[in-house]
């Protein structure tokens, strides 16, 4: 057991857990940030995608010991104040989710895609989003949502 | 209103619409209450009817009796209700109804027996008339109350967008403002078809409302059962092994009990359960379990070797359970100009819903009550088997339905609910969150059955089909026999039967049940015959569908959408399929190409046209078709669950791959045929179109046959080299 401070969504959280505890369980079960989902536990489905220093990471495959340098962690709860990040708005416009379970991870992955590449081609979208699984088959609408968001963002800038 | 009526009597007399019976059982209280002021006070705080709550500011909460697993029930069922209530949609919110099947069940599963079940694409079909009736009755109560208050005949009143209007003087009052004047008539009218709203005045049905569950789902605040947090909550996991039904013997109980955070070990017939203070502690302990497993009925079973045995069973003279027997199939085959006999096969597939199974259960200290938080497709018993498991009355069990992170049939089982209950009973009254890991979910899954299907057909010399025979060999009753009927095809002699085998593997409905394998075999057989006689597969089906005009309309629509007769790139081909699922008629067409070096099939485009009766939310129907088709592509090209010596060989997405974004077609286009027939099911209609459309395109492209699902690269290469 070790006491550790985590910087999540610009808020400090103190945790006192084994340093090999998965960040996913820390977020979900110890801190109650349940927007980040458990899907596979081995970084193959993307449901637990979060940002660590603005890079997409799979929370299930990070342990507390890897987060002892005060890294900035962002979860879906911290993406926007009112759920109105341009990506989230585009997701609503495209009516993308079905069951919705994978969508936090999809959205977190898409946010970093557009941050790195504001006008991705369809092939670039597919390649970047390929590790985020959706069993309901909403992929076409996810692509559409990303294209909507890219268009709106690029008009603004 | 001076007689106290029992709840059951009232339900009988009111045609199933339980007014004022909410969670609190308000009705008897109100009927007993003669003080009008008291009644009004109760009304303000409580409900307009069992289906709707109304607040003084006009906010309306409609109850959804169905599960929401992405199929859009939250929006579509409440849209039907709001249409007849003539509500202001901007003031509507939707909540799950209490899980009380006597009040909120549908009798469309079995007559005279109300159940709450969201399976078989039956939610809209099962609740369409119920929601219309309930919405119309809610509107009637409002109009009747204000007619009394205004002292005008109800006939002179109308409604518009959440207001009652006196047509004579155009006086208006909002629904919420009627609350002080609400009163309950002795009897509620049952509205008939001619009294419902004229479809030309529809404001919600047939138009697209944004789905009500989507904002929470993009914020990450939509609550799934796995997200539930309760004070004093403990965590539970089970180790079930990979041989279904094997009995465990734990060899290191004391070692496990000594681990940090582990509170209790709970033996099940087929598993060892662990209860711990935290999830990480429970999972750490699970990894250290040392269990010896007994053998089980599945021991010795190898899923890839069993087809030889099934071929023999298909060749036996004695018939299995005969499902269809029209005309005389034997004489049709004897007198045929040409006969065909082809075997088709399909391996097991797994549900892979993204939210692994889980449930949160709290059992009362005395063991006489329980509360459950679960994502369930509900069941024939809406209490999900918990009352009988605990041996307590149903009214002592409360089910709190949550959003489902995918269902696909798996969540119509209650195994995980009862496991959670079994754990919670051991530590009552502390609640327990049971979580299945992905590995648990795969290896102790309940799969779509493996089958062998032997199809035989007879034609005359010109290629007109005179007889069609279908024999399914497999486990699971209707799980393997659904979709074996082909009523829509004009063939004089039809025969279908199921021959049972049992391998001890857990099985369950999987999106579209037996339809995907059975329609695959049927539709490929049709193309094999058409191809033999050098006939265009669409034209060939047009003749077969000549007596089914609704079916034919979907075929004509789909072939015009994709420009069927036009030429396409040399290395591409289109394939077609027609089928019925859950009452919906659909034609699907895909365009594919094949990498002849790797054996990888790419689906470039998919078109479908469906007649699903009245469509409540067209965009949602499209979403369901898109999703169903993508899940179909996933299962057809990628998914294979195998068994060796009874042991499941797959464990997670590394060895059970599902469709990824790089595999998706460029487009999936869906057309809806306009209809005034009652709504039918859509959620499963897309999935079974895929296997047959792909195999038929492959036949056109290569002249070779794909007859064994899934079409793995290895099987594709074998077919190409055959």
Coordinates of C-alpha atoms in Angstrom, one line a residue, chain B residues 61-439:
Chain B
X61 CA -42.4 11.4 -17.5
X62 CA -43.4 8.3 -19.6
X63 CA -42.5 4.8 -18.4
X64 CA -40.7 2.5 -20.8
X65 CA -41.6 -1.1 -20.0
X66 CA -38.8 -2.5 -22.2
X67 CA -35.0 -2.9 -21.9
X68 CA -32.9 -0.3 -23.6
X69 CA -29.9 -2.0 -25.2
X70 CA -29.4 0.4 -28.0
X71 CA -32.4 -0.6 -30.0
X72 CA -34.1 2.7 -29.1
X73 CA -37.1 1.6 -27.0
X74 CA -36.7 4.6 -24.7
X75 CA -37.6 6.8 -27.6
X76 CA -39.8 4.8 -29.8
X77 CA -42.2 3.4 -27.2
X78 CA -42.6 6.8 -25.5
X79 CA -43.1 8.4 -28.9
X80 CA -46.1 6.1 -29.5
X81 CA -47.5 7.0 -26.1
X82 CA -46.9 10.7 -26.6
X83 CA -48.5 10.7 -30.0
X84 CA -51.8 9.5 -28.6
X85 CA -51.5 11.6 -25.5
X86 CA -50.8 14.6 -27.8
X87 CA -47.9 15.6 -25.5
X88 CA -45.4 18.4 -26.0
X89 CA -42.3 16.3 -26.7
X90 CA -40.0 19.1 -25.4
X91 CA -41.5 18.4 -22.0
X92 CA -41.2 14.6 -22.1
X93 CA -38.6 12.6 -20.3
X94 CA -38.5 8.8 -20.1
X95 CA -37.8 6.4 -17.3
X96 CA -37.8 2.6 -17.0
X97 CA -41.1 1.4 -15.6
X98 CA -41.1 -0.7 -12.5
X99 CA -40.5 -4.3 -13.3
X100 CA -44.1 -5.4 -12.6
X101 CA -45.3 -7.6 -15.5
X102 CA -48.9 -7.6 -14.3
X103 CA -49.0 -3.9 -15.1
X104 CA -46.3 -3.4 -17.7
X105 CA -46.1 -6.7 -19.4
X106 CA -47.2 -7.5 -23.0
X107 CA -49.3 -10.5 -24.0
X108 CA -47.8 -10.6 -27.4
X109 CA -45.5 -13.4 -26.3
X110 CA -48.1 -15.7 -25.0
X111 CA -51.9 -14.9 -25.0
X112 CA -53.4 -14.2 -21.5
X113 CA -50.0 -14.1 -19.9
X114 CA -48.3 -10.7 -19.6
X115 CA -44.5 -10.8 -19.7
X116 CA -41.8 -8.1 -19.8
X117 CA -39.2 -9.4 -22.3
X118 CA -37.1 -7.5 -24.7
X119 CA -36.0 -10.2 -27.1
X120 CA -36.8 -11.5 -30.6
X121 CA -37.1 -7.9 -31.9
X122 CA -40.5 -7.8 -30.3
X123 CA -40.6 -4.7 -28.2
X124 CA -42.3 -2.4 -30.7
X125 CA -44.5 -5.2 -32.0
X126 CA -45.4 -6.2 -28.4
X127 CA -46.1 -2.7 -27.1
X128 CA -47.5 -0.7 -30.0
X129 CA -51.1 -1.2 -29.2
X130 CA -50.5 -1.0 -25.4
X131 CA -48.7 2.3 -25.7
X132 CA -51.3 3.7 -28.0
X133 CA -54.2 2.7 -25.7
X134 CA -52.4 4.0 -22.6
X135 CA -51.5 7.3 -24.3
X136 CA -55.1 7.8 -25.5
X137 CA -56.4 7.0 -22.0
X138 CA -54.1 9.5 -20.4
X139 CA -55.3 12.1 -22.8
X140 CA -58.9 11.2 -22.0
X141 CA -58.4 11.6 -18.3
X142 CA -57.1 15.1 -18.9
X143 CA -59.9 16.1 -21.3
X144 CA -62.6 14.5 -19.1
X145 CA -61.3 16.4 -16.0
X146 CA -61.2 19.7 -17.7
X147 CA -64.6 19.1 -19.3
X148 CA -66.0 18.7 -15.9
X149 CA -64.2 21.8 -14.6
X150 CA -65.3 24.0 -17.5
X151 CA -68.7 22.4 -17.5
X152 CA -68.6 21.7 -21.3
X153 CA -69.2 18.5 -23.1
X154 CA -66.0 16.6 -23.8
X155 CA -66.9 16.5 -27.4
X156 CA -66.3 20.2 -27.7
X157 CA -62.7 19.8 -26.5
X158 CA -59.6 18.9 -28.5
X159 CA -55.9 18.8 -27.7
X160 CA -52.7 20.1 -29.3
X161 CA -49.1 19.8 -28.2
X162 CA -49.8 19.4 -24.5
X163 CA -52.8 21.6 -24.2
X164 CA -56.5 21.0 -24.0
X165 CA -58.5 23.4 -26.2
X166 CA -62.2 24.4 -26.0
X167 CA -63.0 24.5 -29.7
X168 CA -65.9 26.9 -29.2
X169 CA -64.1 29.8 -27.5
X170 CA -60.5 28.6 -28.2
X171 CA -59.7 28.6 -24.4
X172 CA -56.6 26.6 -23.7
X173 CA -55.1 25.0 -20.7
X174 CA -51.7 23.2 -20.4
X175 CA -51.7 19.6 -19.3
X176 CA -49.8 20.5 -16.1
X177 CA -52.3 23.2 -15.2
X178 CA -55.1 20.6 -15.2
X179 CA -53.6 18.8 -12.2
X180 CA -55.8 20.7 -9.6
X181 CA -59.0 19.6 -11.5
X182 CA -58.0 16.0 -12.2
X183 CA -60.4 13.4 -11.3
X184 CA -60.7 9.7 -12.2
X185 CA -63.7 8.5 -14.0
X186 CA -65.3 5.3 -12.8
X187 CA -64.4 3.6 -16.0
X188 CA -61.9 4.3 -18.7
X189 CA -62.9 3.8 -22.3
X190 CA -61.0 1.3 -24.4
X191 CA -60.3 3.2 -27.6
X192 CA -60.7 1.5 -30.9
X193 CA -58.7 1.9 -34.1
X194 CA -61.0 4.5 -35.5
X195 CA -60.7 6.6 -32.4
X196 CA -56.9 6.9 -32.4
X197 CA -55.2 9.8 -34.0
X198 CA -55.3 10.0 -37.8
X199 CA -51.8 9.1 -39.0
X200 CA -51.8 12.2 -41.2
X201 CA -51.7 14.3 -38.0
X202 CA -48.7 12.3 -36.5
X203 CA -46.0 14.5 -35.0
X204 CA -43.7 11.8 -33.7
X205 CA -44.5 8.4 -35.3
X206 CA -42.8 8.1 -38.7
X207 CA -40.6 11.2 -38.0
X208 CA -37.3 11.2 -36.3
X209 CA -36.9 12.3 -32.7
X210 CA -33.4 12.5 -31.3
X211 CA -32.9 9.5 -29.2
X212 CA -33.5 10.4 -25.5
X213 CA -30.7 8.1 -24.2
X214 CA -28.0 9.6 -26.4
X215 CA -27.0 12.7 -24.5
X216 CA -26.2 10.7 -21.4
X217 CA -24.3 8.2 -23.5
X218 CA -22.0 10.8 -24.9
X219 CA -21.4 12.4 -21.5
X220 CA -20.5 9.1 -19.9
X221 CA -23.3 9.5 -17.4
X222 CA -25.7 6.8 -18.7
X223 CA -25.9 4.3 -15.9
X224 CA -25.2 0.6 -16.6
X225 CA -25.5 -2.0 -13.9
X226 CA -21.7 -2.3 -13.7
X227 CA -21.6 1.4 -12.8
X228 CA -23.7 1.1 -9.6
X229 CA -22.1 2.1 -6.4
X230 CA -23.8 1.5 -3.1
X231 CA -22.7 2.1 0.5
X232 CA -21.0 -0.9 2.1
X233 CA -20.9 -2.6 -1.3
X234 CA -18.7 -5.7 -1.7
X235 CA -17.4 -7.3 -4.9
X236 CA -17.9 -10.8 -6.2
X237 CA -16.3 -12.9 -8.9
X238 CA -16.7 -16.5 -9.9
X239 CA -14.3 -19.0 -11.4
X240 CA -16.3 -21.3 -13.7
X241 CA -13.6 -23.1 -15.7
X242 CA -13.8 -23.7 -19.4
X243 CA -15.6 -27.0 -19.4
X244 CA -19.3 -26.2 -19.1
X245 CA -21.0 -28.0 -16.2
X246 CA -17.8 -29.4 -14.6
X247 CA -17.9 -29.5 -10.8
X248 CA -15.1 -27.7 -8.9
X249 CA -13.0 -29.0 -6.0
X250 CA -11.1 -26.2 -4.4
X251 CA -7.6 -27.3 -3.2
X252 CA -6.4 -24.1 -1.5
X253 CA -9.4 -22.7 0.5
X254 CA -7.4 -21.5 3.5
X255 CA -4.8 -19.9 1.3
X256 CA -7.4 -17.9 -0.5
X257 CA -9.3 -16.9 2.6
X258 CA -6.1 -15.6 4.1
X259 CA -5.7 -13.1 1.2
X260 CA -6.1 -9.5 1.8
X261 CA -9.7 -8.3 1.5
X262 CA -11.2 -11.8 0.9
X263 CA -14.3 -12.2 3.0
X264 CA -15.9 -15.4 1.9
X265 CA -15.7 -18.3 -0.5
X266 CA -19.1 -19.4 -2.0
X267 CA -19.3 -22.7 -3.7
X268 CA -21.6 -23.2 -6.6
X269 CA -22.3 -26.5 -8.5
X270 CA -20.2 -25.3 -11.4
X271 CA -18.0 -22.6 -9.9
X272 CA -16.2 -21.1 -6.9
X273 CA -17.3 -17.7 -5.8
X274 CA -15.2 -15.1 -4.0
X275 CA -16.5 -12.1 -2.1
X276 CA -13.9 -9.4 -1.3
X277 CA -13.8 -5.8 -0.1
X278 CA -12.6 -4.5 -3.5
X279 CA -12.7 -5.7 -7.1
X280 CA -9.0 -5.8 -7.4
X281 CA -8.8 -8.0 -4.3
X282 CA -11.4 -10.3 -5.7
X283 CA -9.7 -10.6 -9.0
X284 CA -6.3 -11.1 -7.5
X285 CA -7.7 -14.0 -5.4
X286 CA -9.5 -15.5 -8.4
X287 CA -6.1 -15.9 -10.2
X288 CA -4.7 -17.9 -7.2
X289 CA -7.6 -20.4 -7.0
X290 CA -6.3 -24.0 -7.3
X291 CA -9.3 -26.0 -8.5
X292 CA -9.7 -29.6 -9.7
X293 CA -12.5 -29.9 -12.1
X294 CA -14.7 -33.0 -12.7
X295 CA -15.5 -34.2 -16.1
X296 CA -18.8 -33.1 -17.6
X297 CA -21.2 -34.1 -20.5
X298 CA -19.2 -32.0 -22.9
X299 CA -15.9 -33.9 -22.1
X300 CA -14.5 -35.4 -25.2
X301 CA -16.5 -33.2 -27.5
X302 CA -14.5 -31.5 -30.3
X303 CA -16.5 -28.9 -32.2
X304 CA -14.5 -29.1 -35.4
X305 CA -14.7 -32.9 -35.6
X306 CA -18.4 -33.4 -35.0
X307 CA -19.7 -32.6 -38.5
X308 CA -18.9 -36.1 -39.7
X309 CA -21.2 -37.5 -37.0
X310 CA -23.9 -34.9 -38.0
X311 CA -23.6 -35.9 -41.6
X312 CA -24.4 -39.5 -40.6
X313 CA -27.4 -38.3 -38.6
X314 CA -28.6 -36.3 -41.6
X315 CA -28.4 -39.5 -43.7
X316 CA -30.4 -41.6 -41.3
X317 CA -33.8 -42.8 -42.5
X318 CA -35.9 -41.9 -39.5
X319 CA -37.0 -38.2 -39.4
X320 CA -36.5 -35.8 -36.5
X321 CA -39.1 -33.2 -35.5
X322 CA -41.0 -32.3 -38.6
X323 CA -41.6 -28.5 -38.8
X324 CA -43.0 -28.1 -42.3
X325 CA -44.6 -30.8 -44.5
X326 CA -46.5 -29.3 -47.5
X327 CA -47.3 -31.3 -50.6
X328 CA -45.1 -34.4 -51.1
X329 CA -41.4 -33.8 -51.1
X330 CA -40.5 -37.4 -51.8
X331 CA -42.6 -37.6 -55.0
X332 CA -41.3 -34.1 -56.0
X333 CA -37.7 -35.4 -55.8
X334 CA -38.5 -38.7 -57.5
X335 CA -40.1 -37.0 -60.5
X336 CA -37.6 -34.1 -60.7
X337 CA -35.8 -33.0 -63.9
X338 CA -32.9 -32.2 -61.7
X339 CA -32.1 -32.6 -58.0
X340 CA -29.7 -30.8 -55.7
X341 CA -28.3 -31.9 -52.3
X342 CA -26.0 -29.6 -50.4
X343 CA -24.7 -29.5 -46.8
X344 CA -24.1 -26.2 -45.0
X345 CA -22.3 -25.8 -41.7
X346 CA -21.9 -23.2 -39.0
X347 CA -19.6 -23.0 -36.0
X348 CA -20.5 -21.6 -32.6
X349 CA -20.5 -17.9 -32.2
X350 CA -20.3 -15.8 -28.9
X351 CA -22.4 -12.7 -28.0
X352 CA -19.5 -10.4 -27.2
X353 CA -21.8 -7.7 -25.8
X354 CA -19.4 -4.9 -24.8
X355 CA -20.5 -4.7 -21.2
X356 CA -19.5 -8.0 -19.6
X357 CA -22.2 -9.6 -17.5
X358 CA -22.7 -8.2 -14.0
X359 CA -25.3 -7.6 -11.4
X360 CA -25.6 -5.8 -8.1
X361 CA -27.7 -7.5 -5.5
X362 CA -28.7 -6.8 -1.9
X363 CA -30.5 -9.3 0.2
X364 CA -32.3 -8.2 3.3
X365 CA -30.8 -9.2 6.7
X366 CA -33.6 -11.7 7.3
X367 CA -33.2 -13.1 3.8
X368 CA -36.8 -12.3 3.1
X369 CA -36.3 -9.5 0.6
X370 CA -33.9 -8.5 -2.2
X371 CA -33.1 -5.6 -4.5
X372 CA -31.4 -6.1 -7.8
X373 CA -29.7 -3.6 -10.1
X374 CA -29.2 -5.2 -13.5
X375 CA -29.1 -4.8 -17.2
X376 CA -31.5 -7.5 -18.3
X377 CA -33.6 -8.3 -21.3
X378 CA -36.0 -9.2 -18.5
X379 CA -37.7 -12.5 -18.9
X380 CA -40.8 -14.7 -18.7
X381 CA -40.6 -14.0 -15.0
X382 CA -39.9 -10.3 -14.6
X383 CA -38.3 -10.9 -11.2
X384 CA -35.6 -12.7 -13.1
X385 CA -35.8 -15.9 -11.0
X386 CA -34.7 -14.2 -7.8
X387 CA -37.9 -14.9 -5.8
X388 CA -37.8 -18.7 -6.4
X389 CA -34.0 -18.8 -5.9
X390 CA -34.4 -17.2 -2.5
X391 CA -37.7 -18.9 -1.7
X392 CA -39.4 -15.5 -1.0
X393 CA -42.6 -13.9 -2.4
X394 CA -42.2 -12.0 -5.7
X395 CA -43.4 -8.7 -4.1
X396 CA -40.4 -8.8 -1.8
X397 CA -38.0 -8.5 -4.8
X398 CA -37.4 -5.2 -6.5
X399 CA -35.6 -5.1 -9.8
X400 CA -34.0 -1.8 -10.9
X401 CA -33.4 -2.0 -14.6
X402 CA -30.4 -0.2 -15.9
X403 CA -29.1 0.5 -19.4
X404 CA -27.7 -2.6 -21.1
X405 CA -24.3 -2.5 -22.6
X406 CA -25.5 -4.8 -25.3
X407 CA -27.9 -7.7 -25.1
X408 CA -28.0 -9.7 -28.3
X409 CA -29.9 -12.5 -26.5
X410 CA -27.3 -13.1 -23.8
X411 CA -29.0 -10.9 -21.3
X412 CA -32.3 -12.8 -21.6
X413 CA -30.6 -15.4 -19.4
X414 CA -30.6 -14.9 -15.7
X415 CA -27.6 -17.0 -14.7
X416 CA -25.6 -13.9 -13.7
X417 CA -28.5 -12.4 -11.7
X418 CA -28.8 -15.6 -9.7
X419 CA -25.1 -15.8 -9.1
X420 CA -25.1 -12.3 -7.7
X421 CA -28.1 -13.2 -5.5
X422 CA -26.3 -16.3 -4.3
X423 CA -23.3 -14.2 -3.3
X424 CA -25.3 -11.4 -1.7
X425 CA -27.3 -13.9 0.4
X426 CA -24.0 -14.9 2.1
X427 CA -23.2 -11.4 3.2
X428 CA -26.6 -9.9 3.7
X429 CA -27.4 -7.1 4.1
X430 CA -24.3 -5.8 2.3
X431 CA -24.8 -5.4 -1.4
X432 CA -22.5 -7.3 -3.8
X433 CA -21.4 -6.3 -7.2
X434 CA -20.8 -9.4 -9.3
X435 CA -18.6 -8.9 -12.3
X436 CA -17.8 -11.4 -15.0
X437 CA -14.4 -10.7 -16.5
X438 CA -14.2 -10.8 -20.3
X439 CA -12.6 -14.2 -20.0

